[in-house]
Amino acid sequence: MTPVLRKLALGLLWLTTLAAQPAHAWWNDQWSTRTRVVFDTTVPGLAAAQSDIVLPVRLHSGNFDFAAAQAEGHDLRVVAGDDKTPLPFEVERFDGVNELALLWVRVPMLKGGSAANAIYVYGGNAKAQAEGRSAVFADGHAAAFHFSEADGPGIDAAGNAKTATPVLRDINGLLAGSARMDGAAIDVPASDRLKVAAGGALTVSMWIRPDPVPTGAATLLAFGPLRIGIDSGKLTASIDGKSLSGGDLPASAWAHVAFAAADGKATLYVNGKPAATLDASLPAIDGALALGAGFKGLIDELQISTVLRDEGWLRVAVAAQGGDGSFGASTKESAEEAGAESGHTGYIGVLVKNLTVDAWVVIGILGVMFVIAAWVMVTKMLMVARMGKANDKFIKRFRNLKVEDGEIKGKFGDSPLFRLYRMGVSELDKRLSSGTVALGGASFNAIKASLDADLVRENHRLNDRMVLLTIAISGGPFLGLLGTVVGVMITFAAIAAAGDVNVNAIAPGIAAALLATVAGLGVAIPALFGYNYLAAKIKNISSDMQIFVDEFVTRAAEAHGQR
């Protein structure tokens, strides 16, 4: 079997296996909604498996039902891919108003080269109590600073220590909040967790974004004899008198920097890739830590481990924590969706669930417009149908009328021709009642003028409320487009704030936003067809009235005109 055929056969087998798998059960029926997150390690450079790794999960309106969750997120729970095993997690940020959240989840095993690393984030239980803090940053984590606190010192998520100095913050950092550095150092007191034995292992990982104006040489981290910094746009490090440098760090752009040392080798990493290597062993480190002396910019997610993190771990950290969101694809699910054999509801249901408030407002207005347009079309069609039948009945009688038959009597319903006829007869009677036997041209001109005026009034009656159809035709698509544009803007704004950019985050919001345009067209198209049909019918009736006026005046002149 050729390699191509072998890959095709394996692919078909994989698809068949997926199709044969039953839908996952719901972890707990007391929770009404969940988000399925899949970490895709098939991205180049992420082939190595990782165990007990802590990964961020971004939640936003496109992948999580914030309306169902508690306002503070106390009902959040994270479950492994088997939909049975609870996973340790902590909440760095939960903003129910802006519908943004960031969780850190400790994943026991991340398969290498797989697109099936799934976990579930559950919510939607009003009675759930907040869980106690679990050991998320454990097994080698000496410190983990998120810098997302509202104010005051930074808090270590690994050991609950605090910085000795307050931290300036930028609420819109890479992940959630970030430390805003103005050149002054942030001091972290010494602790047993931050001790490193001579010749031991150490990994320092952080995200930085230098300000646009270079500040020259700056220290990112000073930890005993270890110095990590920036010099001329390069990442630098020095250990016990030995130094190394490499990797480009452009200004105004986020970059992941890391230092890893163990077994007599030290390596600098930029964005998960080795930038410089040095043969050196760590001396004993036992002291305080200073962050960002002389550095101006943002620092986010400082993690210090007393174990060696290899290149695979750092690449996963960059992919998971970075802002492109390609590593963790997430989708919103409900209990009904999970119970369905296909694993998802109909497309219309997905669109409706992801509609934003502005889209609902626009669709509501369009719904009212549709009802009004439908009412106008139905009533007008019934009216022109009655008029048409009544006109046919009257005109047949009128054209068979002889002079000696006198005035036409009877009921002709809504016939505008009959109303014009009665107006014409009334005008004749006014002029003949004085004993005049024959009328002159001036009298017939006056009669025709009266009939023309009545014809205009009949046309007004025929065209009454037709303007509502033109409003629906021209305004419906524009209202729908407005709802779509605003919905797309909100979707992109939420994604930008959450930092989760993938098709599963973008598609539901944009598709739902387009539903407003569909609703606008759904109002305009029937109104357009109805308007054209009614306009043709009204034009025919109006033409019949004009012809009748001329015919009536002609016959009246023949019967009562001067000879």
Coordinates of C-alpha atoms in Angstrom, one line a residue:
M1 CA 0.0 0.0 0.0
T2 CA 1.4 3.4 -1.0
P3 CA 1.8 6.1 1.7
V4 CA -1.0 8.1 0.2
L5 CA -3.4 5.2 0.3
R6 CA -2.3 4.3 3.8
K7 CA -3.0 7.8 5.0
L8 CA -6.4 7.8 3.3
A9 CA -7.3 4.4 4.9
L10 CA -6.3 5.7 8.3
G11 CA -8.3 8.8 7.8
L12 CA -11.4 6.9 6.8
L13 CA -10.9 4.6 9.8
W14 CA -10.6 7.7 12.1
L15 CA -13.8 9.2 10.7
T16 CA -15.6 5.9 11.0
T17 CA -14.5 5.6 14.6
L18 CA -15.7 9.1 15.4
A19 CA -19.1 8.5 13.7
A20 CA -19.5 5.3 15.7
Q21 CA -18.9 6.9 19.0
P22 CA -22.0 7.8 21.0
A23 CA -22.6 11.3 22.2
H24 CA -21.0 12.2 25.5
A25 CA -23.2 11.9 28.5
W26 CA -23.8 15.1 30.5
W27 CA -21.5 15.3 33.6
N28 CA -24.2 16.6 35.9
D29 CA -27.8 17.4 35.1
Q30 CA -27.8 20.3 37.5
W31 CA -25.5 22.2 35.1
S32 CA -27.3 23.5 32.0
T33 CA -24.5 24.6 29.7
R34 CA -20.9 23.7 28.9
T35 CA -18.1 24.7 26.6
R36 CA -16.1 22.0 24.8
V37 CA -12.4 22.9 24.5
V38 CA -10.1 21.0 22.2
F39 CA -6.3 21.5 22.4
D40 CA -4.8 20.8 19.0
T41 CA -1.2 19.6 19.3
T42 CA -1.0 18.8 15.6
V43 CA 0.4 22.4 15.2
P44 CA 4.0 22.1 13.9
G45 CA 6.4 21.9 16.8
L46 CA 3.9 20.6 19.4
A47 CA 4.3 16.9 18.8
A48 CA 5.7 16.0 22.2
A49 CA 3.2 14.9 24.9
Q50 CA 3.0 16.8 28.1
S51 CA 1.7 15.7 31.5
D52 CA 0.3 17.8 34.3
I53 CA 0.4 21.0 32.3
V54 CA -1.6 24.1 33.2
L55 CA -3.4 25.6 30.2
P56 CA -5.5 28.8 29.9
V57 CA -9.1 28.6 28.7
R58 CA -10.7 31.8 27.4
L59 CA -14.5 32.1 27.6
H60 CA -16.6 34.7 25.8
S61 CA -20.0 35.2 24.4
G62 CA -19.3 33.1 21.4
N63 CA -18.3 29.9 23.3
F64 CA -20.0 30.2 26.7
D65 CA -23.5 31.0 27.9
F66 CA -22.8 33.8 30.5
A67 CA -26.5 34.5 30.9
A68 CA -27.0 31.0 32.4
A69 CA -24.0 31.2 34.7
Q70 CA -23.8 32.9 38.1
A71 CA -22.7 36.5 38.1
E72 CA -19.4 35.8 39.8
G73 CA -18.8 32.4 38.0
H74 CA -19.1 30.4 41.2
D75 CA -20.8 27.6 39.3
L76 CA -17.9 26.9 36.9
R77 CA -16.6 23.4 36.9
V78 CA -14.0 21.8 34.6
V79 CA -14.2 18.1 33.6
A80 CA -11.8 16.0 31.6
G81 CA -12.5 14.6 28.1
D82 CA -14.1 11.5 29.6
D83 CA -16.8 13.8 30.9
K84 CA -16.4 12.2 34.3
T85 CA -13.2 13.4 36.0
P86 CA -13.2 16.9 37.6
L87 CA -10.0 18.8 36.9
P88 CA -8.3 21.4 39.1
F89 CA -8.8 24.9 37.9
E90 CA -8.7 28.5 39.0
V91 CA -10.4 31.6 37.7
E92 CA -8.1 34.5 36.8
R93 CA -10.9 36.7 35.5
F94 CA -14.7 36.4 35.3
D95 CA -16.6 39.4 33.9
G96 CA -20.3 38.5 33.5
V97 CA -21.2 42.0 32.2
N98 CA -18.8 42.0 29.4
E99 CA -19.0 38.2 29.0
L100 CA -15.3 37.5 29.3
A101 CA -13.5 35.0 31.5
L102 CA -10.1 33.3 31.8
L103 CA -9.5 30.0 33.6
W104 CA -6.3 28.1 34.3
V105 CA -6.9 24.3 34.1
R106 CA -4.5 21.6 35.1
V107 CA -4.6 19.0 32.4
P108 CA -3.2 15.6 33.5
M109 CA -2.2 14.5 30.0
L110 CA -1.9 16.4 26.7
K111 CA -1.4 14.0 23.8
G112 CA 1.2 14.9 21.3
G113 CA 0.2 15.3 17.6
S114 CA -3.5 14.9 18.4
A115 CA -6.6 17.0 17.7
A116 CA -8.6 15.1 20.4
N117 CA -7.4 16.7 23.6
A118 CA -10.8 17.7 25.0
I119 CA -12.0 19.2 28.3
Y120 CA -15.4 20.6 29.3
V121 CA -16.2 23.8 31.2
Y122 CA -19.6 23.6 32.8
G123 CA -21.8 26.4 34.0
G124 CA -25.5 27.3 34.5
N125 CA -26.3 26.1 38.1
A126 CA -27.8 28.8 40.2
K127 CA -27.5 26.7 43.4
A128 CA -23.8 25.7 43.0
Q129 CA -21.3 27.0 45.6
A130 CA -17.9 28.3 44.8
E131 CA -15.3 25.5 45.0
G132 CA -12.3 25.9 47.3
R133 CA -9.0 26.7 45.8
S134 CA -7.4 23.7 44.2
A135 CA -3.7 23.0 43.5
V136 CA -3.5 24.1 39.9
F137 CA 0.1 25.4 39.8
A138 CA 1.8 22.5 41.5
D139 CA 4.5 19.9 40.7
G140 CA 7.5 22.1 40.1
H141 CA 5.8 25.5 40.0
A142 CA 7.6 27.8 42.4
A143 CA 5.6 31.0 41.4
A144 CA 2.9 32.1 39.0
F145 CA 1.9 35.7 38.8
H146 CA -1.1 36.6 36.6
F147 CA -1.2 40.4 37.5
S148 CA -5.0 40.4 37.2
E149 CA -5.8 41.6 40.7
A150 CA -7.8 44.9 40.9
D151 CA -5.1 46.7 42.7
G152 CA -2.4 46.3 45.4
P153 CA 0.4 43.8 45.3
G154 CA 0.6 40.9 42.9
I155 CA -0.5 37.5 44.3
D156 CA 1.4 34.3 43.5
A157 CA -1.1 31.7 42.3
A158 CA 1.4 28.9 43.1
G159 CA 2.2 29.8 46.7
N160 CA -0.1 32.6 47.6
A161 CA 2.8 34.9 48.3
K162 CA 2.6 38.6 47.5
T163 CA 4.9 41.2 46.0
A164 CA 6.5 43.5 48.4
T165 CA 5.6 46.5 46.2
P166 CA 2.3 47.5 44.6
V167 CA 1.8 46.7 41.0
L168 CA 0.5 49.1 38.3
R169 CA -1.8 47.2 36.0
D170 CA -3.2 47.3 32.5
I171 CA -6.6 45.5 32.6
N172 CA -6.3 44.6 28.9
G173 CA -3.1 42.6 28.9
L174 CA -2.3 39.5 26.8
L175 CA -4.4 37.1 28.8
A176 CA -6.4 39.3 31.2
G177 CA -4.5 41.9 33.3
S178 CA -0.8 42.7 32.9
A179 CA 1.8 44.5 35.0
R180 CA 2.5 48.0 33.7
M181 CA 6.2 48.6 34.2
D182 CA 7.5 52.2 34.4
G183 CA 11.2 51.4 35.1
A184 CA 10.7 50.7 38.8
A185 CA 11.2 47.1 39.9
I186 CA 8.5 44.8 41.5
D187 CA 10.1 43.0 44.5
V188 CA 9.1 39.5 45.5
P189 CA 10.3 38.5 49.0
A190 CA 12.4 35.4 49.4
S191 CA 10.6 32.1 50.2
D192 CA 11.3 28.4 50.5
R193 CA 9.5 27.8 47.2
L194 CA 12.0 30.1 45.4
K195 CA 15.1 28.2 46.5
V196 CA 17.2 26.5 43.9
A197 CA 20.1 24.2 44.9
A198 CA 23.5 24.5 43.2
G199 CA 23.5 22.6 40.0
G200 CA 19.7 22.3 40.1
A201 CA 17.0 23.1 37.5
L202 CA 15.2 26.3 36.9
T203 CA 12.8 27.6 34.2
V204 CA 11.5 31.2 34.0
S205 CA 8.7 31.9 31.6
M206 CA 7.0 35.3 30.9
W207 CA 5.3 37.5 28.3
I208 CA 6.6 41.0 27.6
R209 CA 5.6 43.9 25.4
P210 CA 8.2 46.7 25.4
D211 CA 7.0 50.2 24.9
P212 CA 7.4 51.7 21.4
V213 CA 10.3 53.9 22.5
P214 CA 13.3 51.7 23.3
T215 CA 14.6 52.1 26.9
G216 CA 18.1 50.7 26.3
A217 CA 19.3 47.9 28.5
A218 CA 16.7 46.8 31.1
T219 CA 16.4 43.9 33.5
L220 CA 13.4 41.7 33.2
L221 CA 14.2 39.5 36.2
A222 CA 16.9 39.6 38.8
F223 CA 17.0 36.4 40.9
G224 CA 20.1 35.9 43.0
P225 CA 23.1 35.6 40.5
L226 CA 20.7 35.2 37.6
R227 CA 19.9 38.2 35.4
I228 CA 17.5 38.1 32.5
G229 CA 17.0 41.3 30.5
I230 CA 16.9 43.2 27.2
D231 CA 19.7 44.9 25.4
S232 CA 19.4 46.5 22.0
G233 CA 16.3 44.6 21.2
K234 CA 17.9 41.2 22.1
L235 CA 17.1 38.9 25.0
T236 CA 20.0 38.5 27.4
A237 CA 20.9 36.4 30.4
S238 CA 23.9 36.2 32.7
I239 CA 24.7 33.5 35.3
D240 CA 27.6 33.8 37.7
G241 CA 29.6 35.9 35.3
K242 CA 28.7 34.1 32.1
S243 CA 26.3 35.6 29.6
L244 CA 24.3 34.7 26.5
S245 CA 22.2 36.8 24.1
G246 CA 19.9 36.1 21.2
G247 CA 16.4 36.5 19.7
D248 CA 14.7 39.7 18.4
L249 CA 12.3 41.5 20.6
P250 CA 10.4 44.1 18.6
A251 CA 8.8 47.0 20.4
S252 CA 5.0 47.2 20.9
A253 CA 4.6 43.5 20.2
W254 CA 4.0 40.7 22.7
A255 CA 6.8 38.1 22.9
H256 CA 7.2 35.0 25.1
V257 CA 10.6 34.9 26.7
A258 CA 12.0 32.0 28.7
F259 CA 15.2 30.9 30.4
A260 CA 15.8 27.2 31.2
A261 CA 18.8 25.7 32.9
A262 CA 19.7 22.2 34.1
D263 CA 22.4 19.6 33.8
G264 CA 25.1 22.1 33.0
K265 CA 23.3 23.8 30.1
A266 CA 21.4 27.1 30.0
T267 CA 19.1 28.1 27.1
L268 CA 17.3 31.3 26.2
Y269 CA 14.0 31.0 24.3
V270 CA 12.0 33.5 22.3
N271 CA 8.4 32.6 21.4
G272 CA 9.2 28.9 22.2
K273 CA 12.3 28.7 20.0
P274 CA 15.9 28.4 21.3
A275 CA 17.7 31.8 20.8
A276 CA 21.0 31.1 22.6
T277 CA 22.7 28.3 24.5
L278 CA 25.5 28.3 27.1
D279 CA 27.3 25.6 29.0
A280 CA 26.8 26.7 32.6
S281 CA 25.5 25.3 35.8
L282 CA 23.2 27.1 38.2
P283 CA 24.7 28.3 41.5
A284 CA 22.6 28.1 44.6
I285 CA 19.8 30.7 44.5
D286 CA 18.2 31.7 47.7
G287 CA 16.9 35.2 47.9
A288 CA 14.4 37.8 46.8
L289 CA 13.3 38.4 43.2
A290 CA 13.1 41.7 41.4
L291 CA 11.0 42.1 38.3
G292 CA 11.4 44.7 35.5
A293 CA 14.1 47.2 36.8
G294 CA 14.6 49.7 34.1
F295 CA 12.0 48.1 31.8
K296 CA 9.1 50.1 30.4
G297 CA 6.2 48.1 28.9
L298 CA 3.9 45.3 30.0
I299 CA 4.7 42.0 31.6
D300 CA 2.2 39.1 31.9
E301 CA 2.1 35.6 33.2
L302 CA 5.4 35.2 35.0
Q303 CA 5.9 31.5 35.8
I304 CA 8.9 30.2 37.7
S305 CA 9.5 26.4 37.9
T306 CA 12.2 24.5 39.8
V307 CA 12.2 21.8 37.2
L308 CA 13.4 21.9 33.6
R309 CA 10.7 22.8 31.0
D310 CA 11.8 21.5 27.7
E311 CA 11.2 23.1 24.3
G312 CA 7.9 21.2 23.8
W313 CA 6.5 22.6 27.0
L314 CA 7.5 26.1 26.0
R315 CA 6.0 25.7 22.6
V316 CA 2.7 24.6 24.1
A317 CA 2.8 27.5 26.5
V318 CA 3.3 29.9 23.6
A319 CA 0.5 28.3 21.6
A320 CA -1.9 28.1 24.5
Q321 CA -1.2 31.5 26.1
G322 CA -0.7 33.5 22.9
G323 CA -3.5 35.6 21.4
D324 CA -4.2 33.8 18.1
G325 CA -6.4 31.2 19.8
S326 CA -5.6 28.5 17.2
F327 CA -4.4 26.1 19.9
G328 CA -7.7 25.8 21.9
A329 CA -10.8 25.5 19.7
S330 CA -14.0 26.0 21.8
T331 CA -17.7 25.5 21.2
K332 CA -20.8 26.2 23.3
E333 CA -23.1 23.2 24.0
S334 CA -26.3 22.7 25.9
A335 CA -27.7 19.5 27.5
E336 CA -30.0 19.0 24.6
E337 CA -27.1 19.3 22.1
A338 CA -25.0 16.8 24.1
G339 CA -27.9 14.3 24.2
A340 CA -28.5 14.5 20.5
E341 CA -26.9 11.7 18.5
S342 CA -25.4 14.1 16.1
G343 CA -23.8 16.1 18.8
H344 CA -25.2 19.4 17.7
T345 CA -28.6 21.1 17.2
G346 CA -29.9 22.5 13.9
Y347 CA -28.1 25.4 12.4
I348 CA -31.0 27.8 13.0
G349 CA -30.8 27.0 16.7
V350 CA -27.1 27.8 16.8
L351 CA -27.7 31.1 15.1
V352 CA -30.6 32.1 17.4
K353 CA -28.5 31.2 20.5
N354 CA -25.7 33.5 19.4
L355 CA -27.8 36.5 18.6
T356 CA -26.6 39.6 20.4
V357 CA -29.0 42.1 22.0
D358 CA -28.7 44.6 19.2
A359 CA -29.6 41.9 16.6
W360 CA -32.6 40.9 18.7
V361 CA -33.7 44.6 18.7
V362 CA -33.3 44.9 14.9
I363 CA -35.1 41.6 14.3
G364 CA -37.9 42.7 16.6
I365 CA -38.4 45.9 14.6
L366 CA -38.2 43.9 11.3
G367 CA -40.8 41.6 12.7
V368 CA -43.2 44.5 13.4
M369 CA -42.5 45.8 9.9
F370 CA -43.3 42.4 8.4
V371 CA -46.6 42.2 10.3
I372 CA -47.6 45.7 9.1
A373 CA -46.5 44.9 5.5
A374 CA -48.4 41.6 5.5
W375 CA -51.5 43.4 6.9
V376 CA -51.3 46.1 4.2
M377 CA -50.9 43.5 1.4
V378 CA -53.7 41.3 2.6
T379 CA -56.2 44.1 3.1
K380 CA -55.3 45.8 -0.2
M381 CA -55.5 42.6 -2.2
L382 CA -59.0 42.0 -0.7
M383 CA -60.0 45.6 -1.5
V384 CA -58.8 45.6 -5.1
A385 CA -60.4 42.2 -5.6
R386 CA -63.8 43.5 -4.4
M387 CA -63.4 46.6 -6.5
G388 CA -62.6 44.7 -9.6
K389 CA -65.6 42.4 -9.2
A390 CA -67.9 45.4 -8.4
N391 CA -66.5 47.4 -11.4
D392 CA -67.1 44.5 -13.8
K393 CA -70.7 44.2 -12.6
F394 CA -71.3 48.0 -12.9
I395 CA -69.6 48.6 -16.2
K396 CA -71.6 45.8 -17.8
R397 CA -74.8 47.4 -16.6
F398 CA -73.7 50.9 -17.6
R399 CA -72.8 50.0 -21.2
N400 CA -76.2 48.3 -21.6
L401 CA -78.0 51.4 -20.3
K402 CA -80.3 53.2 -22.7
V403 CA -81.5 56.8 -22.4
E404 CA -85.1 55.9 -21.7
D405 CA -83.9 53.5 -18.9
G406 CA -83.1 56.5 -16.6
E407 CA -80.6 56.4 -13.7
I408 CA -78.9 53.1 -12.7
K409 CA -80.2 51.9 -9.4
G410 CA -78.9 49.0 -7.3
K411 CA -75.9 48.1 -5.1
F412 CA -72.5 47.7 -6.6
G413 CA -70.4 47.2 -3.5
D414 CA -67.0 49.0 -3.5
S415 CA -67.1 49.9 -7.2
P416 CA -65.3 53.3 -7.6
L417 CA -66.9 53.5 -11.1
F418 CA -70.3 53.5 -9.5
R419 CA -69.3 56.2 -7.1
L420 CA -68.0 58.3 -10.0
Y421 CA -71.3 57.6 -11.8
R422 CA -73.3 58.8 -8.9
M423 CA -71.2 62.0 -8.7
G424 CA -71.7 62.6 -12.4
V425 CA -75.5 62.0 -12.2
S426 CA -75.6 64.4 -9.2
E427 CA -73.8 67.1 -11.2
L428 CA -76.2 66.6 -14.2
D429 CA -79.3 66.8 -11.9
K430 CA -78.0 70.1 -10.4
R431 CA -77.9 71.6 -13.9
L432 CA -81.1 70.1 -15.3
S433 CA -83.2 70.8 -12.2
S434 CA -83.6 74.5 -13.2
G435 CA -85.6 73.5 -16.3
T436 CA -82.7 73.7 -18.7
V437 CA -83.3 71.3 -21.5
A438 CA -79.8 71.4 -23.1
L439 CA -76.4 72.0 -21.5
G440 CA -73.5 73.9 -23.1
G441 CA -69.8 73.1 -23.2
A442 CA -69.1 75.0 -20.0
S443 CA -71.5 72.8 -18.1
F444 CA -69.9 69.6 -19.3
N445 CA -66.4 71.0 -18.5
A446 CA -67.6 71.7 -15.0
I447 CA -69.0 68.2 -14.7
K448 CA -65.8 66.6 -16.0
A449 CA -63.8 68.7 -13.5
S450 CA -65.9 67.4 -10.6
L451 CA -65.5 63.9 -11.8
D452 CA -61.7 64.4 -12.2
A453 CA -61.6 65.7 -8.6
D454 CA -63.5 62.6 -7.4
L455 CA -61.2 60.4 -9.4
V456 CA -58.2 61.9 -7.6
R457 CA -59.8 61.1 -4.3
E458 CA -60.5 57.5 -5.4
N459 CA -56.8 57.2 -6.4
H460 CA -55.8 58.4 -2.9
R461 CA -58.0 55.8 -1.4
L462 CA -56.5 53.1 -3.6
N463 CA -52.9 54.1 -2.8
D464 CA -53.6 54.6 0.9
R465 CA -51.0 52.8 3.1
M466 CA -49.0 51.7 0.1
V467 CA -46.1 53.9 1.5
L468 CA -45.8 51.3 4.3
L469 CA -44.8 48.7 1.7
T470 CA -42.2 51.0 0.2
I471 CA -40.7 51.6 3.7
A472 CA -40.5 47.9 4.2
I473 CA -38.9 47.4 0.8
S474 CA -36.2 50.1 1.2
G475 CA -35.8 50.2 5.0
G476 CA -35.9 46.4 5.7
P477 CA -32.5 45.5 4.1
F478 CA -30.8 48.6 5.6
L479 CA -32.1 47.8 9.1
G480 CA -30.9 44.2 8.7
L481 CA -27.5 45.4 7.5
L482 CA -27.3 47.7 10.5
G483 CA -27.9 44.7 12.8
T484 CA -25.3 42.6 11.0
V485 CA -22.6 45.3 11.1
V486 CA -23.1 46.0 14.8
G487 CA -23.3 42.3 15.6
V488 CA -20.0 41.7 13.7
M489 CA -18.4 44.6 15.5
I490 CA -19.5 43.2 18.9
T491 CA -18.2 39.7 17.9
F492 CA -14.8 41.0 16.9
A493 CA -14.6 43.2 20.0
A494 CA -15.4 40.3 22.3
I495 CA -12.8 38.1 20.5
A496 CA -10.2 40.8 20.6
A497 CA -10.8 41.3 24.4
A498 CA -10.8 37.5 25.0
G499 CA -7.8 36.9 22.8
D500 CA -9.3 33.7 21.4
V501 CA -9.2 33.9 17.6
N502 CA -10.3 30.7 15.9
V503 CA -13.1 29.7 13.6
N504 CA -15.3 28.3 16.4
A505 CA -15.1 31.6 18.2
I506 CA -15.8 33.8 15.2
A507 CA -18.2 31.8 13.1
P508 CA -21.2 31.6 15.5
G509 CA -21.2 35.3 16.2
I510 CA -20.8 36.4 12.6
A511 CA -23.4 33.8 11.3
A512 CA -25.9 35.0 13.9
A513 CA -25.2 38.6 13.0
L514 CA -26.0 37.8 9.3
L515 CA -29.4 36.6 10.5
A516 CA -30.4 40.2 10.9
T517 CA -29.7 40.8 7.2
V518 CA -31.7 37.7 6.3
A519 CA -34.5 39.0 8.4
G520 CA -34.3 42.4 6.6
L521 CA -34.5 40.6 3.2
G522 CA -37.3 38.4 4.5
V523 CA -39.3 41.6 5.1
A524 CA -38.3 43.4 1.9
I525 CA -38.8 40.6 -0.7
P526 CA -42.4 39.7 0.1
A527 CA -43.2 43.4 0.4
L528 CA -41.6 44.0 -3.1
F529 CA -43.7 41.3 -4.7
G530 CA -46.8 42.4 -3.0
Y531 CA -46.2 46.1 -3.9
N532 CA -45.6 45.3 -7.6
Y533 CA -48.8 43.2 -7.8
L534 CA -50.9 45.8 -6.0
A535 CA -49.4 48.6 -8.1
A536 CA -50.4 46.9 -11.3
K537 CA -53.9 46.2 -10.0
I538 CA -54.3 49.8 -8.8
K539 CA -53.1 51.1 -12.1
N540 CA -55.7 49.1 -13.9
I541 CA -58.5 50.4 -11.7
S542 CA -57.2 53.9 -12.1
S543 CA -57.1 53.6 -15.9
D544 CA -60.7 52.2 -15.8
M545 CA -61.8 55.2 -13.8
Q546 CA -60.2 57.7 -16.3
I547 CA -61.8 55.9 -19.2
F548 CA -65.2 55.9 -17.4
V549 CA -65.0 59.6 -16.8
D550 CA -64.5 60.3 -20.5
E551 CA -67.2 57.8 -21.4
F552 CA -69.7 59.3 -19.0
V553 CA -69.1 62.9 -20.1
T554 CA -69.4 61.8 -23.7
R555 CA -72.7 60.0 -23.2
A556 CA -74.1 62.9 -21.1
A557 CA -73.2 65.3 -23.8
E558 CA -75.0 63.2 -26.4
A559 CA -78.1 62.9 -24.2
H560 CA -78.3 66.5 -22.8
G561 CA -76.0 68.6 -25.0
Q562 CA -77.0 71.5 -27.2
R563 CA -77.5 70.5 -30.8

